[in-house]
Coordinates of C-alpha atoms in Angstrom, one line a residue:
M12 CA -23.1 20.0 26.0
A13 CA -19.4 20.9 26.2
P14 CA -17.0 18.0 26.8
R15 CA -15.6 17.8 30.3
P16 CA -11.9 18.8 30.5
A17 CA -9.4 16.0 31.1
W18 CA -7.0 18.4 32.9
K19 CA -6.9 21.9 34.2
G20 CA -3.7 23.9 35.1
Y21 CA -1.4 26.5 33.8
L22 CA 0.8 26.8 30.7
K23 CA 4.0 28.6 31.3
L24 CA 6.5 30.3 29.0
S25 CA 9.4 31.8 31.1
L26 CA 7.5 34.5 33.3
V27 CA 4.4 34.3 31.1
T28 CA 1.5 32.1 32.5
C29 CA -2.0 31.4 31.5
A30 CA -4.8 29.1 32.8
V31 CA -5.6 26.3 30.2
E32 CA -7.7 23.2 30.0
L33 CA -7.3 20.0 28.2
T34 CA -10.1 18.2 26.3
N35 CA -10.0 14.8 24.7
V36 CA -9.6 14.9 20.9
V37 CA -11.2 11.4 20.6
T38 CA -14.7 10.4 21.6
H39 CA -16.1 6.9 21.9
T40 CA -19.6 7.8 22.7
E41 CA -21.1 6.6 19.3
K42 CA -19.3 3.3 19.3
V43 CA -21.3 0.0 19.8
S44 CA -20.6 -1.1 23.4
F45 CA -22.0 -4.3 25.2
R46 CA -22.9 -4.9 28.8
V47 CA -22.3 -8.2 30.6
L48 CA -25.6 -10.0 31.3
N49 CA -26.6 -13.1 33.3
R50 CA -27.7 -15.4 30.6
K51 CA -30.4 -17.0 32.7
T52 CA -32.1 -13.9 33.9
G53 CA -31.2 -11.3 31.5
N54 CA -30.0 -8.9 34.3
T55 CA -27.0 -7.0 34.2
V56 CA -24.0 -8.1 36.4
K57 CA -21.5 -6.2 38.4
R58 CA -17.9 -6.8 39.4
I59 CA -17.0 -7.3 43.1
Y60 CA -13.6 -7.5 44.8
V61 CA -13.1 -10.9 46.3
D62 CA -10.4 -11.8 48.9
S63 CA -7.9 -14.1 47.1
E64 CA -7.5 -16.3 50.2
T65 CA -10.9 -16.5 51.9
G66 CA -13.0 -16.0 48.8
K67 CA -15.3 -13.7 50.5
P68 CA -16.4 -10.5 48.8
L69 CA -15.2 -7.1 50.2
D70 CA -17.4 -4.6 51.8
D71 CA -17.6 -1.1 50.3
G72 CA -14.6 0.8 51.6
D73 CA -12.5 -2.3 52.5
E74 CA -10.4 -2.1 49.3
I75 CA -7.0 -0.3 49.4
K76 CA -4.1 0.0 47.0
G77 CA -1.0 -1.9 47.8
Y78 CA 2.6 -1.7 46.5
E79 CA 4.4 -5.1 46.4
D80 CA 7.9 -5.0 47.9
D81 CA 9.7 -8.3 48.5
G82 CA 6.7 -10.2 48.9
D83 CA 5.0 -7.8 51.3
F84 CA 2.4 -5.0 50.4
I85 CA 2.8 -1.5 51.5
H86 CA -0.7 0.0 51.9
I87 CA -1.3 3.3 50.1
E88 CA -4.5 5.3 50.6
E89 CA -6.2 7.2 47.7
D90 CA -5.9 10.6 49.5
E91 CA -2.1 9.9 49.9
I92 CA -1.8 9.4 46.2
E93 CA -3.8 12.6 45.6
A94 CA -1.5 14.5 48.0
V95 CA 1.6 13.7 45.9
Q96 CA 2.0 17.0 44.1
I97 CA 4.9 18.1 41.8
E98 CA 5.2 21.3 39.5
S99 CA 3.9 19.4 36.5
S100 CA 0.6 18.4 38.4
H101 CA -0.7 21.8 37.9
T102 CA 1.8 23.5 35.5
M103 CA 3.1 22.7 32.0
A104 CA 6.3 24.7 31.7
L105 CA 7.6 25.0 28.1
D106 CA 11.2 24.4 28.7
G107 CA 12.3 23.5 25.1
F108 CA 11.3 24.0 21.5
V109 CA 11.7 21.6 18.6
D110 CA 10.5 21.1 14.9
K111 CA 7.5 18.8 15.3
A112 CA 8.6 16.8 12.3
S113 CA 11.8 15.8 14.2
I114 CA 9.9 13.7 16.6
Q115 CA 9.6 10.2 15.5
Q116 CA 6.0 8.9 15.0
I117 CA 6.6 5.9 17.4
Y118 CA 6.9 8.4 20.4
L119 CA 3.5 10.1 19.7
D120 CA 0.7 8.8 21.8
T121 CA -2.6 10.6 22.7
P122 CA -3.8 14.1 21.4
Y123 CA -5.7 16.6 23.5
Y124 CA -7.0 20.1 22.6
V125 CA -5.5 23.0 24.6
A126 CA -7.7 26.0 25.1
P127 CA -7.7 29.1 27.6
A128 CA -9.5 28.3 30.7
D129 CA -10.9 31.8 31.3
K130 CA -11.1 35.3 29.6
V131 CA -8.2 36.6 31.5
S132 CA -5.9 33.9 30.1
E133 CA -6.9 34.5 26.4
E134 CA -4.2 37.2 25.6
A135 CA -1.3 35.3 27.1
F136 CA -2.4 32.2 25.4
A137 CA -2.6 34.0 22.1
V138 CA 0.8 35.3 22.4
I139 CA 2.4 32.0 23.2
R140 CA 0.4 30.3 20.3
D141 CA 1.3 33.0 17.8
A142 CA 4.9 33.0 18.8
M143 CA 5.2 29.2 18.2
A144 CA 3.4 29.5 15.0
G145 CA 5.7 32.3 13.8
K146 CA 8.8 30.4 14.5
K147 CA 7.1 27.1 13.3
M148 CA 8.2 25.3 16.5
A149 CA 6.5 23.0 18.9
G150 CA 7.1 23.2 22.7
L151 CA 8.2 20.4 24.9
A152 CA 6.8 20.2 28.6
R153 CA 5.6 17.6 31.2
I154 CA 2.2 17.0 32.8
V155 CA 0.8 14.9 35.4
L156 CA -2.1 13.1 33.7
Y157 CA -4.2 10.1 35.2
S158 CA -1.6 9.8 38.0
R159 CA 1.4 9.6 35.7
E160 CA 3.9 12.2 34.6
R161 CA 4.2 12.3 30.8
P162 CA 6.4 14.2 28.5
V163 CA 4.3 16.1 25.9
V164 CA 4.7 18.3 22.8
I165 CA 2.4 21.3 22.3
E166 CA 1.9 23.1 18.9
P167 CA -0.6 25.7 17.5
L168 CA -3.7 24.6 15.9
G169 CA -6.0 27.2 14.6
K170 CA -7.3 29.4 17.4
G171 CA -6.2 26.9 19.9
M172 CA -3.3 24.4 20.5
V173 CA -3.0 20.7 20.5
L174 CA -1.0 18.6 23.0
T175 CA 0.2 15.2 22.2
T176 CA 1.5 13.0 25.0
L177 CA 4.8 11.2 24.3
R178 CA 6.0 7.8 25.2
Y179 CA 9.1 7.3 27.3
D180 CA 12.1 5.9 25.4
N181 CA 12.4 2.8 27.6
T182 CA 8.8 1.9 26.7
V183 CA 9.3 2.0 22.9
R184 CA 10.7 -0.9 21.0
Q185 CA 13.3 0.4 18.6
P186 CA 12.8 -0.4 14.9
D187 CA 15.9 -2.5 14.8
T188 CA 14.5 -5.1 17.3
V189 CA 11.7 -6.0 14.7
F190 CA 13.3 -4.9 11.5
G191 CA 16.8 -6.1 12.1
D192 CA 16.2 -9.6 10.6
I193 CA 14.7 -8.2 7.3
K194 CA 17.3 -8.9 4.6
A195 CA 18.6 -6.2 2.4
V196 CA 16.9 -6.7 -1.1
K197 CA 18.1 -5.1 -4.3
T198 CA 14.9 -4.2 -6.2
D199 CA 14.5 -4.2 -9.9
Q200 CA 14.2 -0.5 -11.2
E201 CA 11.4 -1.4 -13.7
M202 CA 9.3 -3.1 -11.1
T203 CA 9.9 -0.1 -8.7
D204 CA 8.9 2.3 -11.6
L205 CA 5.7 0.2 -12.0
A206 CA 4.8 0.4 -8.3
E207 CA 5.4 4.1 -8.5
L208 CA 3.0 4.4 -11.4
I209 CA 0.2 2.5 -9.3
I210 CA 1.0 5.0 -6.4
D211 CA 0.5 7.9 -8.8
K212 CA -2.8 6.5 -10.0
K213 CA -4.1 6.1 -6.5
K214 CA -3.0 9.6 -5.3
A215 CA -5.5 11.2 -3.1
T216 CA -6.2 14.0 -0.6
F217 CA -6.5 13.1 3.1
D218 CA -10.1 13.2 4.0
P219 CA -11.0 11.5 7.4
S220 CA -14.7 12.1 6.7
K221 CA -14.5 9.3 4.1
F222 CA -13.3 6.7 6.6
D223 CA -16.0 4.3 7.5
D224 CA -16.0 1.5 10.2
K225 CA -17.0 -1.5 8.3
Y226 CA -16.7 -3.7 11.4
E227 CA -19.0 -1.2 13.5
D228 CA -21.5 -1.5 10.6
A229 CA -21.5 -5.3 10.7
L230 CA -22.0 -5.2 14.4
L231 CA -25.0 -2.9 14.0
E232 CA -26.4 -5.1 11.3
L233 CA -26.2 -8.1 13.7
I234 CA -27.8 -6.1 16.4
R235 CA -30.7 -5.0 14.0
A236 CA -31.3 -8.6 12.9
K237 CA -31.5 -9.8 16.5
K238 CA -33.9 -7.2 17.5
A239 CA -36.1 -8.0 14.7
G240 CA -36.0 -11.8 15.5
R241 CA -34.0 -12.6 12.5
K242 CA -31.1 -15.0 12.3
A243 CA -27.6 -13.4 12.6
P244 CA -26.3 -12.6 9.1
K245 CA -24.0 -15.3 7.8
A246 CA -20.4 -14.1 8.0
K247 CA -18.6 -13.9 4.7
A248 CA -15.0 -14.9 4.8
A249 CA -12.7 -12.4 3.2
P250 CA -10.8 -13.8 0.4
K251 CA -7.3 -14.4 1.3
P252 CA -4.8 -13.0 -1.1
S253 CA -2.6 -15.4 -2.8
N254 CA 1.2 -15.5 -2.8
V255 CA 2.8 -13.4 -5.6
V256 CA 4.4 -15.7 -8.0
N257 CA 5.5 -13.3 -10.5
L258 CA 5.9 -9.9 -9.1
F259 CA 6.3 -8.1 -12.4
D260 CA 3.2 -9.6 -13.9
A261 CA 1.3 -8.7 -10.7
L262 CA 2.3 -5.1 -10.9
K263 CA 1.3 -4.8 -14.6
K264 CA -2.1 -6.3 -13.8
S265 CA -2.6 -4.0 -10.8
L266 CA -1.8 -1.0 -13.0
S267 CA -4.1 -2.1 -15.8
A268 CA -6.9 -3.0 -13.3
D269 CA -6.5 0.4 -11.6
A270 CA -6.7 2.2 -14.9
G271 CA -9.8 0.2 -15.8
S272 CA -11.6 0.9 -12.7
A273 CA -10.7 4.6 -13.0
K274 CA -12.1 4.8 -16.5
A275 CA -15.3 3.1 -15.5
A276 CA -15.8 5.5 -12.6
S277 CA -15.1 8.5 -15.0
S278 CA -17.6 7.3 -17.5
K279 CA -20.2 7.1 -14.7
T280 CA -19.6 10.6 -13.8
K281 CA -19.3 12.2 -17.2
P282 CA -22.4 12.9 -19.3
A283 CA -22.5 11.0 -22.5
A284 CA -21.1 13.0 -25.4
K285 CA -23.7 14.4 -27.9
R286 CA -23.6 12.9 -31.4
A287 CA -22.4 15.6 -33.9
K288 CA -24.9 16.4 -36.5
P289 CA -23.7 15.5 -40.1
K290 CA -22.8 18.4 -42.2
A291 CA -24.8 19.0 -45.3
G292 CA -23.7 16.8 -48.1
A293 CA -21.7 14.7 -45.9
S294 CA -24.0 11.5 -46.6
N295 CA -23.5 12.1 -50.2
R296 CA -19.8 12.2 -50.0
K297 CA -19.8 9.0 -47.9
S298 CA -21.9 7.3 -50.5
A299 CA -19.6 8.5 -53.4

């Protein structure tokens, strides 16, 4: 079953326009989820709106959105919100192009796949995609998504494109607000060299398929135990790392430990070397 698009509209480059649809990159369907139950009856419960003054629950249709202004609330209907339309509600106009690497990571938010919405749009979509790929550039645009206008960056990805929503500058804490109190430290070159050696030993290729959710596995183990009528598994407290007293010694031990584990892993994967047969007369020479 194809995933449901999160947004449908148009992608526009100058006078070239094509219909596109956005699909969520991330899915949470396989994650463990819990429902809230009534402990006494075991039945599921539901949330209801309650009047904050009278304490009485609201009937269906009685709730309405309100915007607080100087202590008073301005009532806003759902259809009035839906009627608010601007260009980015239905069209993403590519109005600038940048090197994606120039966008600081702290501004990147949520990714979506972008694909042509119909056969008619495939050619125009491919032209825009291939032009950006040829120039190695990403496009900047705006989109109204989930009742909010968001700046976005769009870049080619295989036969399609990927859109990443961006955070507004006034919503992002700048690094200096957190890192400003960190004192400048002059590091010892020998220790830095040791740390670099450790990094070289641990060099790997990015493979997301090797990531496993250990917390999710622990939750599933708990659920299986409860289902079978067993006691919940005892939690094993993770060992807390001790404060480094001698950084140089710690680096050297880390390096030797990594080398030892790598050697052990290598010996497990490699077949044992065959013992060479002694040459004729070798035993006599040894005895002599």
